[in-house]
PDB file of C-alpha atoms in Angstrom:
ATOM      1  CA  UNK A   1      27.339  17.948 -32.655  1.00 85.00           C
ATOM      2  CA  UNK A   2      26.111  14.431 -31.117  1.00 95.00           C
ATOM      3  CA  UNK A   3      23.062  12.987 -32.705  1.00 97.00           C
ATOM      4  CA  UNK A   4      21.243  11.439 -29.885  1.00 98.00           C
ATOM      5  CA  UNK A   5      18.213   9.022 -30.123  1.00 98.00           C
ATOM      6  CA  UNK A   6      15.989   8.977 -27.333  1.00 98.00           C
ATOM      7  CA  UNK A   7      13.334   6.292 -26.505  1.00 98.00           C
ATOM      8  CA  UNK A   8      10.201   6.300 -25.027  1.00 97.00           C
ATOM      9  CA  UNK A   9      10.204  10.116 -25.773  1.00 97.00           C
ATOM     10  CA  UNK A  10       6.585  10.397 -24.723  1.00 95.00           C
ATOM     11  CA  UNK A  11       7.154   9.573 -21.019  1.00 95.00           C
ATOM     12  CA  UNK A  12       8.417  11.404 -17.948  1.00 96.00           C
ATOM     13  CA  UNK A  13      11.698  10.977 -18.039  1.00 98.00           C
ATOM     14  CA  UNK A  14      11.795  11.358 -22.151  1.00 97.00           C
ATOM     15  CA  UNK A  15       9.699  14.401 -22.337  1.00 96.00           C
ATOM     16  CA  UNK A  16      12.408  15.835 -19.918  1.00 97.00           C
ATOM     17  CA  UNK A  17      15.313  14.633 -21.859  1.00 98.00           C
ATOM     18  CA  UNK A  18      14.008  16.145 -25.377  1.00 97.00           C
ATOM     19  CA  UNK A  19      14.724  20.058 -24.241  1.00 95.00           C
ATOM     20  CA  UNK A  20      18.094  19.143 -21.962  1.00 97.00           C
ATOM     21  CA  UNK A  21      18.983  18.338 -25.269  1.00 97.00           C
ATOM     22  CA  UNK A  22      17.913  20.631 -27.613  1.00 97.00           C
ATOM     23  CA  UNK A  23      19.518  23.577 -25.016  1.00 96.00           C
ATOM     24  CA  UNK A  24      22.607  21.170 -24.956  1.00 96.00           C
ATOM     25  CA  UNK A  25      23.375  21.343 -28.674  1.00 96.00           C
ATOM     26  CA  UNK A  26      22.216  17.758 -29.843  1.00 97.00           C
ATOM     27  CA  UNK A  27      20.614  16.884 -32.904  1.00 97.00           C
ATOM     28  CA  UNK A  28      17.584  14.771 -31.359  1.00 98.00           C
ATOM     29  CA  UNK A  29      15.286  12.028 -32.601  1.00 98.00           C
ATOM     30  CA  UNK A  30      13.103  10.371 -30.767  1.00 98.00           C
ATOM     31  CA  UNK A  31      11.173   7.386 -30.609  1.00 97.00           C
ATOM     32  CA  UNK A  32       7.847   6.299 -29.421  1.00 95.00           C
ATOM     33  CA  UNK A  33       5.318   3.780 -30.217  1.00 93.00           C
ATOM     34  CA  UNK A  34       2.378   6.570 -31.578  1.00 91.00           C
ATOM     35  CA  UNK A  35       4.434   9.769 -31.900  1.00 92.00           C
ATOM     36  CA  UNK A  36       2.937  12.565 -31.128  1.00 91.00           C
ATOM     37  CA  UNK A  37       0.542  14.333 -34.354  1.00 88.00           C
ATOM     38  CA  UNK A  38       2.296  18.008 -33.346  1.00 86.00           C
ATOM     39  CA  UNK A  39       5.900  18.312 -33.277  1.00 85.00           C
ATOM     40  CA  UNK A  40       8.185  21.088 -33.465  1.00 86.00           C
ATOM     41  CA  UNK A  41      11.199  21.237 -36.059  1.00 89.00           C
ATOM     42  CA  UNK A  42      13.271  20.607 -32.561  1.00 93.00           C
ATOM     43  CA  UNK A  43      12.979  17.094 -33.039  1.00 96.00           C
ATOM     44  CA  UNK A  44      12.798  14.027 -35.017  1.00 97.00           C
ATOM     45  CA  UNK A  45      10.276  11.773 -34.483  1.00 97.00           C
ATOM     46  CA  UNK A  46      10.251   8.280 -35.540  1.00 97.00           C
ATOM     47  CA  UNK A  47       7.668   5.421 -34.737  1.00 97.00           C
ATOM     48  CA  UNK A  48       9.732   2.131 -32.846  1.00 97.00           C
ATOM     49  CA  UNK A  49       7.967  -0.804 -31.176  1.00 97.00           C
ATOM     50  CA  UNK A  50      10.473  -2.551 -28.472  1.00 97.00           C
ATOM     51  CA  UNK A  51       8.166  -5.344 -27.630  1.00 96.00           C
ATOM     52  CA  UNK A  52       7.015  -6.001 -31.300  1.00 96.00           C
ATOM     53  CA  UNK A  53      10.888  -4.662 -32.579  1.00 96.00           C
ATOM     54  CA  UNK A  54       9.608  -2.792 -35.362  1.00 97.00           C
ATOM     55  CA  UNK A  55      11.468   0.430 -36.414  1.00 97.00           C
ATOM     56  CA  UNK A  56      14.634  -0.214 -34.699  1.00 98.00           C
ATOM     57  CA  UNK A  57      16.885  -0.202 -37.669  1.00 97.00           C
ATOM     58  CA  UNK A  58      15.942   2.987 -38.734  1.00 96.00           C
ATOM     59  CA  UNK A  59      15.928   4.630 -35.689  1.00 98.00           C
ATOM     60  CA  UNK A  60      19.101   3.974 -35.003  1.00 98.00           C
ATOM     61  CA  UNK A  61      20.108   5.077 -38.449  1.00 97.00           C
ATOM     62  CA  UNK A  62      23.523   7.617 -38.073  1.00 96.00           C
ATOM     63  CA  UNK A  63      22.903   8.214 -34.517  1.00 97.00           C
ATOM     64  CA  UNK A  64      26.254   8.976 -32.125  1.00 97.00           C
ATOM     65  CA  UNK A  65      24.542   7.717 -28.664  1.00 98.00           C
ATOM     66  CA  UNK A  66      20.984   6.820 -27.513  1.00 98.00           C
ATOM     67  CA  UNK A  67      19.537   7.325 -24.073  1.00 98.00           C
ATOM     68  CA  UNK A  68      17.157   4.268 -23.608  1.00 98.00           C
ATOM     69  CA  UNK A  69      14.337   5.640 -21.592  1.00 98.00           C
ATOM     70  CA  UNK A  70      11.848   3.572 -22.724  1.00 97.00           C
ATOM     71  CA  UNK A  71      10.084   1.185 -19.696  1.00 97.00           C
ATOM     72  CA  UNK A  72       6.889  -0.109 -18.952  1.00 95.00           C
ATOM     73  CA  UNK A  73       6.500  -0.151 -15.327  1.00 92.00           C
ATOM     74  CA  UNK A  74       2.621  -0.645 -15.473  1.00 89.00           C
ATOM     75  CA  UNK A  75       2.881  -2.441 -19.050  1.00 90.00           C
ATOM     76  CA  UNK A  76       4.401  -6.276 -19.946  1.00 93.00           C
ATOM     77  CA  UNK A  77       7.766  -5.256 -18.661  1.00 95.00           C
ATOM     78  CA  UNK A  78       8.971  -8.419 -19.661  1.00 96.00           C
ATOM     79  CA  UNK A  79       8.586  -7.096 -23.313  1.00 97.00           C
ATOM     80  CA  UNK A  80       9.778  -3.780 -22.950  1.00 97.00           C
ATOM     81  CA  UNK A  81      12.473  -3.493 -20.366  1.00 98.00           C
ATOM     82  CA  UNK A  82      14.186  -6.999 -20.929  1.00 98.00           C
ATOM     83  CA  UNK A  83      13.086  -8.568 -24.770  1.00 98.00           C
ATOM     84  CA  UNK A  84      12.818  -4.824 -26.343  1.00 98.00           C
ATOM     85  CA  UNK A  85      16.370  -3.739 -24.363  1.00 98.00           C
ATOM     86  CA  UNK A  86      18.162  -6.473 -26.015  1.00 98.00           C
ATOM     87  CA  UNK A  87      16.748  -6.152 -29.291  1.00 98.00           C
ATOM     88  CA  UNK A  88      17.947  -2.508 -29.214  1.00 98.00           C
ATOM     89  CA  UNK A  89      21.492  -3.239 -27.593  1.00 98.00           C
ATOM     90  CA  UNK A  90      22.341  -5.735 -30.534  1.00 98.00           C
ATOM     91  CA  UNK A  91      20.608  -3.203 -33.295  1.00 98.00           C
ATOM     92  CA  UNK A  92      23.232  -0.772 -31.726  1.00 98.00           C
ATOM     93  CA  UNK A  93      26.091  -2.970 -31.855  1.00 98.00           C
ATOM     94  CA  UNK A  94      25.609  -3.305 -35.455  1.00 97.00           C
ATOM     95  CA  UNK A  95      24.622   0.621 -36.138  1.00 97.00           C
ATOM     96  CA  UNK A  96      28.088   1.747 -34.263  1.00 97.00           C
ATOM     97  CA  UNK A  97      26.380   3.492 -31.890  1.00 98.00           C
ATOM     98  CA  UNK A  98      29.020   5.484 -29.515  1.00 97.00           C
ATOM     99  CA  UNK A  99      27.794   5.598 -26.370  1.00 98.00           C
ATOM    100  CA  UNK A 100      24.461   3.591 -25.299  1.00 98.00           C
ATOM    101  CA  UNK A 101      23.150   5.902 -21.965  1.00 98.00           C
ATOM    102  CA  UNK A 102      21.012   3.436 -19.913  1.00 98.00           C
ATOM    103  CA  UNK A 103      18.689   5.204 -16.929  1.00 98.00           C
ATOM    104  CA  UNK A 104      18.533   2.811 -14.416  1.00 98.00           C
ATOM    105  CA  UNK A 105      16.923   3.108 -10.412  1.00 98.00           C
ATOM    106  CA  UNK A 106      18.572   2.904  -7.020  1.00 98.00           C
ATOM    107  CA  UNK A 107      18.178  -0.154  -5.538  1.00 98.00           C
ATOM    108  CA  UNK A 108      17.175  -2.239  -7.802  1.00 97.00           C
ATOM    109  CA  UNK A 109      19.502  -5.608  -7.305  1.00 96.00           C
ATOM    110  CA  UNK A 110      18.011  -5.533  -3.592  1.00 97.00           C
ATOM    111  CA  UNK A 111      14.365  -4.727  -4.111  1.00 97.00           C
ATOM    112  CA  UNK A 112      12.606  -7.931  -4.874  1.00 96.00           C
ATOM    113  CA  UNK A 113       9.592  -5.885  -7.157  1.00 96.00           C
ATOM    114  CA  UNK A 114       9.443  -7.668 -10.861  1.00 96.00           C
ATOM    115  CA  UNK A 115      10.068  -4.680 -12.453  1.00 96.00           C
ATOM    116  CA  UNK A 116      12.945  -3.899 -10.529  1.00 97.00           C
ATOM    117  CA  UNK A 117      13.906  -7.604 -11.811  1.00 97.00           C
ATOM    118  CA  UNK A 118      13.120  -6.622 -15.144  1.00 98.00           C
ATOM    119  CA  UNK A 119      14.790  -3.785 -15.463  1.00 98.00           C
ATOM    120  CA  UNK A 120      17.923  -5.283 -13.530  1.00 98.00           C
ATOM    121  CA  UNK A 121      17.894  -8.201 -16.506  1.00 98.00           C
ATOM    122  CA  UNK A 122      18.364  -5.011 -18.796  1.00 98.00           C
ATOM    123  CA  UNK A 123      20.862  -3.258 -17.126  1.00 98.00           C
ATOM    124  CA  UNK A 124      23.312  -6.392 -17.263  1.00 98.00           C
ATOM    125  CA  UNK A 125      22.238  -6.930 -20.991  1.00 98.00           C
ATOM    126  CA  UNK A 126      23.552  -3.635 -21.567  1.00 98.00           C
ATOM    127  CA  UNK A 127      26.272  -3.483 -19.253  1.00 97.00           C
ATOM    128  CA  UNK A 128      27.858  -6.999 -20.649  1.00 97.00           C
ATOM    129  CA  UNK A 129      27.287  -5.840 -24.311  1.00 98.00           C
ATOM    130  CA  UNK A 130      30.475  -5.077 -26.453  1.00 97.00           C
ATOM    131  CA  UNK A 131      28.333  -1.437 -27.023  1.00 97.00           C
ATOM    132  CA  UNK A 132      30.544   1.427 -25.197  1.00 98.00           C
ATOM    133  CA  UNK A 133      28.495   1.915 -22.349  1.00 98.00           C
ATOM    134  CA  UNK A 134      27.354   4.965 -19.755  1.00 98.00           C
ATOM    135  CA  UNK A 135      24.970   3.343 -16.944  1.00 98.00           C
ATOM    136  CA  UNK A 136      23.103   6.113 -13.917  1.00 98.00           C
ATOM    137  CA  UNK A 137      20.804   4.965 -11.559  1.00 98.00           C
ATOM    138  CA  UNK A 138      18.549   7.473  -9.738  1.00 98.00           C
ATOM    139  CA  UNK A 139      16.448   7.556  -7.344  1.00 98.00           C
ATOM    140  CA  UNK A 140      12.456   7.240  -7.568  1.00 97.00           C
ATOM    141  CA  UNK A 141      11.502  10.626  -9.441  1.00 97.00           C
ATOM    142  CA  UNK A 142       8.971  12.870  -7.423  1.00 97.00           C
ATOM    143  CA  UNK A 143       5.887  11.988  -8.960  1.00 95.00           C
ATOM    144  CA  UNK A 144       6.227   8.079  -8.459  1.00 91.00           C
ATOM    145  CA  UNK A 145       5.656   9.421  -4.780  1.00 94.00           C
ATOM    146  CA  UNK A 146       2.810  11.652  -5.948  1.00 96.00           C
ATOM    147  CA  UNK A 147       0.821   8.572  -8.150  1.00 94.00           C
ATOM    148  CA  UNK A 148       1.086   6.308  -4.752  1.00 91.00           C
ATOM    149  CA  UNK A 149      -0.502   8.966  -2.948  1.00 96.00           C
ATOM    150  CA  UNK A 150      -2.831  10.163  -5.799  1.00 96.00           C
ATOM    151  CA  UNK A 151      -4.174   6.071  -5.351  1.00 94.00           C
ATOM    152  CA  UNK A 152      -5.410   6.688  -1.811  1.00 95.00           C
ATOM    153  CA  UNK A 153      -6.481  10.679  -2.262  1.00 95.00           C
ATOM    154  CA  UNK A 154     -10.058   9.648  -2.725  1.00 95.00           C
ATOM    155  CA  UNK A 155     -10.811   7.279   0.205  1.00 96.00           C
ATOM    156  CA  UNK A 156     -12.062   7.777   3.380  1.00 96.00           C
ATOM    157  CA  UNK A 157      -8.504   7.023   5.319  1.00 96.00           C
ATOM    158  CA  UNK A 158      -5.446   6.980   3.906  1.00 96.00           C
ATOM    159  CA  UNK A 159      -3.981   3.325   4.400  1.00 95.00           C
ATOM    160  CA  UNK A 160      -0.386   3.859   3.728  1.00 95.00           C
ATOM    161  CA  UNK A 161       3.240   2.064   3.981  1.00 94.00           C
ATOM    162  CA  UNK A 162       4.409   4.889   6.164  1.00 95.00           C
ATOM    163  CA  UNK A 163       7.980   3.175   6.955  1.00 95.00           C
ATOM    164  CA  UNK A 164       8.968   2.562   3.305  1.00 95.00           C
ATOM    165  CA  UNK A 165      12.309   5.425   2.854  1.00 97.00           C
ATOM    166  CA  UNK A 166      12.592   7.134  -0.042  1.00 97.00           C
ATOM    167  CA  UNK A 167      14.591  10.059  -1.531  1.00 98.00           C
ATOM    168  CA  UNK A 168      12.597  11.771  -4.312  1.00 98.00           C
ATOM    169  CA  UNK A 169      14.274  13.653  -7.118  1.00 98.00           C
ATOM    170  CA  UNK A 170      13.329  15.853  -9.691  1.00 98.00           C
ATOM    171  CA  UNK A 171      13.016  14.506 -13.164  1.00 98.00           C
ATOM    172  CA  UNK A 172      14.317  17.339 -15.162  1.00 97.00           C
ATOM    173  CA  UNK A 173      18.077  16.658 -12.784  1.00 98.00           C
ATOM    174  CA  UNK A 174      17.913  13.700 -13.328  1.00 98.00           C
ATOM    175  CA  UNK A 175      17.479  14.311 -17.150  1.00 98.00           C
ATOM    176  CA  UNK A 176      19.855  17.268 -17.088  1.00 97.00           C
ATOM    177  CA  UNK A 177      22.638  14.315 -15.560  1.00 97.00           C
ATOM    178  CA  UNK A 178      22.194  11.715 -18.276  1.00 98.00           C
ATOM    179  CA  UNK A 179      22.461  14.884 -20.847  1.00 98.00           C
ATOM    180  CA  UNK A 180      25.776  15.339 -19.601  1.00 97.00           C
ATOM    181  CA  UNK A 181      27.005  11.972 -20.179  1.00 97.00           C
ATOM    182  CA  UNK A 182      25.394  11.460 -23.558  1.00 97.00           C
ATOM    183  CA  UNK A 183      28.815  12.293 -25.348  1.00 92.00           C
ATOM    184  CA  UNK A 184      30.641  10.065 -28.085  1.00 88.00           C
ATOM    185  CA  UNK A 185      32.637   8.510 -24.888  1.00 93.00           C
ATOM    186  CA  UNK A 186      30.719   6.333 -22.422  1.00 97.00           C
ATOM    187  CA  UNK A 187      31.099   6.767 -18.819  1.00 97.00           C
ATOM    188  CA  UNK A 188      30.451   2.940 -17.666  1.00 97.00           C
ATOM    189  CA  UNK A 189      29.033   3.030 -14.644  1.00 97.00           C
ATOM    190  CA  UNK A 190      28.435   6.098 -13.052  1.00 98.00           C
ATOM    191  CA  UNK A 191      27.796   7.544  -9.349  1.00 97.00           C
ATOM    192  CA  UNK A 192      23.848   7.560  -8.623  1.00 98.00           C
ATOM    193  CA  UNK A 193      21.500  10.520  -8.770  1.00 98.00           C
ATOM    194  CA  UNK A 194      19.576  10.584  -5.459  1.00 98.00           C
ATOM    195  CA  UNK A 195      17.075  13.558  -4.233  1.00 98.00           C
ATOM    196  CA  UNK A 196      18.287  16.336  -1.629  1.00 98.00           C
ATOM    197  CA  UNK A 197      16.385  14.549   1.088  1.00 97.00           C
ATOM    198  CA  UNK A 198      15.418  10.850   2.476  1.00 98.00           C
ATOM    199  CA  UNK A 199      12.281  11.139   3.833  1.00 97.00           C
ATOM    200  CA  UNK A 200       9.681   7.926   4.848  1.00 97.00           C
ATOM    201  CA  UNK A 201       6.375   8.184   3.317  1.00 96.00           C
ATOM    202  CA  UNK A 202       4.822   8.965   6.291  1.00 96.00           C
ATOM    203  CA  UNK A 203       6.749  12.180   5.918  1.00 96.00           C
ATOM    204  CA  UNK A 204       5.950  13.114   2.622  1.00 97.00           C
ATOM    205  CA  UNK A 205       1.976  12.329   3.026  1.00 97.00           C
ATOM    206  CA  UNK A 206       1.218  15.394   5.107  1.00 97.00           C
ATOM    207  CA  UNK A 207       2.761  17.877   3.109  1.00 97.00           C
ATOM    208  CA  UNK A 208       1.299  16.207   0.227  1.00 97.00           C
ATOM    209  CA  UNK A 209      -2.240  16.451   1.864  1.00 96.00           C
ATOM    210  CA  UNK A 210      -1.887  20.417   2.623  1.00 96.00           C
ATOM    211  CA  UNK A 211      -0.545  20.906  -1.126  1.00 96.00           C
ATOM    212  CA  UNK A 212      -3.806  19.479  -2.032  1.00 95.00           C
ATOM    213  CA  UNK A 213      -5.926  21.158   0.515  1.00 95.00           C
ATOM    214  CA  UNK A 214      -7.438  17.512   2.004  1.00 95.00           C
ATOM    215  CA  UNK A 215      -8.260  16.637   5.432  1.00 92.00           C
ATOM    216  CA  UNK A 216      -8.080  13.006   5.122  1.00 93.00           C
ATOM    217  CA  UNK A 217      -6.427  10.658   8.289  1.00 96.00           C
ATOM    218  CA  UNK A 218      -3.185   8.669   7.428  1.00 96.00           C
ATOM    219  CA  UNK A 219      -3.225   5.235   8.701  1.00 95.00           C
ATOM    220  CA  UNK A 220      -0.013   3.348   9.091  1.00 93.00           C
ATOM    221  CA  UNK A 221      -0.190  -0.241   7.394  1.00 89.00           C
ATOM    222  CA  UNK A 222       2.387  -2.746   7.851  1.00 84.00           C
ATOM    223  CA  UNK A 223       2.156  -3.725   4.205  1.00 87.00           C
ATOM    224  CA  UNK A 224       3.933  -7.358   4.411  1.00 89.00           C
ATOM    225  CA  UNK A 225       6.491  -8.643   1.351  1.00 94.00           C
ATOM    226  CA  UNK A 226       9.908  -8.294   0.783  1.00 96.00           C
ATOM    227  CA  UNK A 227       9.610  -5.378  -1.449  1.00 95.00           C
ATOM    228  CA  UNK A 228       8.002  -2.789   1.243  1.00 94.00           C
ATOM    229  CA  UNK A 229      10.739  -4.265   3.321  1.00 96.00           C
ATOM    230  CA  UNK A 230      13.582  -3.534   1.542  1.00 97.00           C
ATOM    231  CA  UNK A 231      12.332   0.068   0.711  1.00 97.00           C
ATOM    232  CA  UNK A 232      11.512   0.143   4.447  1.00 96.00           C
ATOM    233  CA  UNK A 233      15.359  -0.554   4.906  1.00 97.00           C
ATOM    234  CA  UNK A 234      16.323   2.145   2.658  1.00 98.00           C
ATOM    235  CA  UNK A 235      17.430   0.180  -0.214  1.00 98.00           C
ATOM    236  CA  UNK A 236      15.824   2.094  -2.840  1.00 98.00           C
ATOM    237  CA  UNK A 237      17.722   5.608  -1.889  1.00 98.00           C
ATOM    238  CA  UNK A 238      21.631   6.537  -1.548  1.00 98.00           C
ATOM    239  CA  UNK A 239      21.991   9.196   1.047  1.00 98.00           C
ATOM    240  CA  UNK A 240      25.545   9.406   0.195  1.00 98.00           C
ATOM    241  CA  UNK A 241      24.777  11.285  -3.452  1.00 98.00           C
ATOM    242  CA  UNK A 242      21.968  13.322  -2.766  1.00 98.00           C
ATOM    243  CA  UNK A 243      22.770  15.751  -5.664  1.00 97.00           C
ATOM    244  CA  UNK A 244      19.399  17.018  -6.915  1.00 97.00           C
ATOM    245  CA  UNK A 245      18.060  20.305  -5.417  1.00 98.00           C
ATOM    246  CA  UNK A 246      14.469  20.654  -5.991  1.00 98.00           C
ATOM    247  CA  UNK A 247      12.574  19.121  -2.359  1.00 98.00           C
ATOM    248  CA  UNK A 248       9.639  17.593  -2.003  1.00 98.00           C
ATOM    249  CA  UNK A 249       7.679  20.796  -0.993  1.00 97.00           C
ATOM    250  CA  UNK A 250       9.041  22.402  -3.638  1.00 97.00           C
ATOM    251  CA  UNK A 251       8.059  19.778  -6.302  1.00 97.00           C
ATOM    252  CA  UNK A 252       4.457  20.026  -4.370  1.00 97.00           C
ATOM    253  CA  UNK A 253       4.001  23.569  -5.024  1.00 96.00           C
ATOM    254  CA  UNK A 254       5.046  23.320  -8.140  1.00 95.00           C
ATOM    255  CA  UNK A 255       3.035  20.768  -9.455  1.00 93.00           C
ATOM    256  CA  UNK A 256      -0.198  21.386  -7.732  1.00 91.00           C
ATOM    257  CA  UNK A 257      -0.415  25.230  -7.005  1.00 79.00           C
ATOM    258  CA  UNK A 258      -2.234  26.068 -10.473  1.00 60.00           C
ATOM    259  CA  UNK A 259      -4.766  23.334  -8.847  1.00 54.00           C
ATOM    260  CA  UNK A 260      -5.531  24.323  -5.613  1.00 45.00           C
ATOM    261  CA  UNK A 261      -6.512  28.006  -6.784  1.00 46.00           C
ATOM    262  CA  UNK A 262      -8.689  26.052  -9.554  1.00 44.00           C
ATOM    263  CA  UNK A 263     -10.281  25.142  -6.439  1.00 42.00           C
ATOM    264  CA  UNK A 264     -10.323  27.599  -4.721  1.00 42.00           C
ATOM    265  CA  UNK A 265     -11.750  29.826  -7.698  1.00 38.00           C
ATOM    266  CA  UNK A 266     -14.326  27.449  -8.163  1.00 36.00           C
ATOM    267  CA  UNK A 267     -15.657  27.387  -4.292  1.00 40.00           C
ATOM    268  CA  UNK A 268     -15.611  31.242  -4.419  1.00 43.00           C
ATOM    269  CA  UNK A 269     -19.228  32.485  -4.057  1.00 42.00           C
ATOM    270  CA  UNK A 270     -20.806  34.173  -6.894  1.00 38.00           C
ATOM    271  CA  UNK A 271     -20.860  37.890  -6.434  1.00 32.00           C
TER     272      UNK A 271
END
């Protein structure tokens, strides 16, 4: 039985990992900076602070391997992804940790975004570490497509980066993956995890729209920079491992069916 530590438990990616886990047979703890008040005897939860490094000792305390999914792509990445990843490497180095797992994204080395910079930095900190190492980049999970588009759902028009390419994938594959490879022997660095499909944005915005039962006009903007460029390029997929399975429209229907009959339910005429 591997004990496995898992950061940032609370977010997408980490809430996914927890039960890939638990069905795979690991002892789990995981780490957050306000754990949740419920928890179930599943887990282990234990408070840890990357950017402040509080708790890291003792989280790391007779663990096998650790699955850093802890980010802060809307937070002081700096202090998270880069300060807080090498605070944790070195804290594992000491603790004997087996295999450090390290989710990383498609694309980032060519996508000048600062958290893509940030979270670059931390891949090489791990990845030049003496720590035995398992490294998988994946491509942008489905609902980083669904917040861009949940930004504009409320205007008028739609102004939108219709070029950029993407290839969405579904967060609990992508968690099911790094399960795989968190083992007591690291994988270095391992083929990416890219969605079933590359579509541009402009493709994904009208399905999007009838999931959510809008009407609203797209209008394609030539958003300038080199980071709508290079996803405009296709830098941020990899066509040539498109192993997940769930599409776009199926994510869609997934996430938002229970919504749309809210809706409709609550337009129905009283009888």
């Amino acid at each position: 039985m591997v004990r496995t530590l898992v950061t940032g438990a609370t977010g997408t990616l980490g809430t996914a990992l927890q039960s890939r886990l638990i069905e795979a047979g690991h002892t789990v703890r995981a780490t957050s900076r306000s754990p949740p008040a419920e928890t179930t005897a599943d887990v282990e939860w234990v408070a840890l602070d990357l950017a402040e490094g509080t708790g890291i000792q003792s989280a790391l305390e007779d663990v096998d391997a650790v699955i850093h999914a802890a980010t802060a792509p809307q937070g002081d990445t700096k202090a998270v992804d880069v300060a807080g990843t090498e605070r944790l490497v070195e804290a594992a180095m000491e603790a004997g940790v087996e295999n450090f797992v390290y989710p990383s994204i498609v694309g980032i080395d060519d996508i000048p975004f600062s958290y893509y910079e940030h979270k670059h930095t931390a891949e090489a900190t791990v990845e030049t570490s003496d720590l035995p190492t398992t490294i998988v980049r994946a491509t942008q999970f489905h609902s980083f497509v669904a917040a861009l588009l949940d930004s504009v759902a409320k205007l008028p028009v739609w102004p939108l980066p219709t070029g950029m390419q993407v290839q969405p994938v579904d967060v609990r594959e992508v968690a099911g993956r790094l399960v795989d490879y968190a083992t007591k022997g690291a994988a270095g660095r391992t083929d990416p995890v890219g969605g079933p499909e590359v579509h541009s944005v402009g493709d994904l915005a009208p399905a999007y729209r009838r999931a959510r039962e809008l009407r609203r006009p797209i209008l394609r903007i030539p958003f300038p920079g080199g980071t709508t460029r290079a996803f405009r390029v296709g830098h941020a997929t990899c066509p040539d491992h498109a192993v997940g399975t769930v599409t776009w429209d199926e994510w869609l229907t997934d996430h938002y069916a229970s919504d749309t009959d809210d809706v409709r339910r609550h337009n129905q005429p009283a009888v």
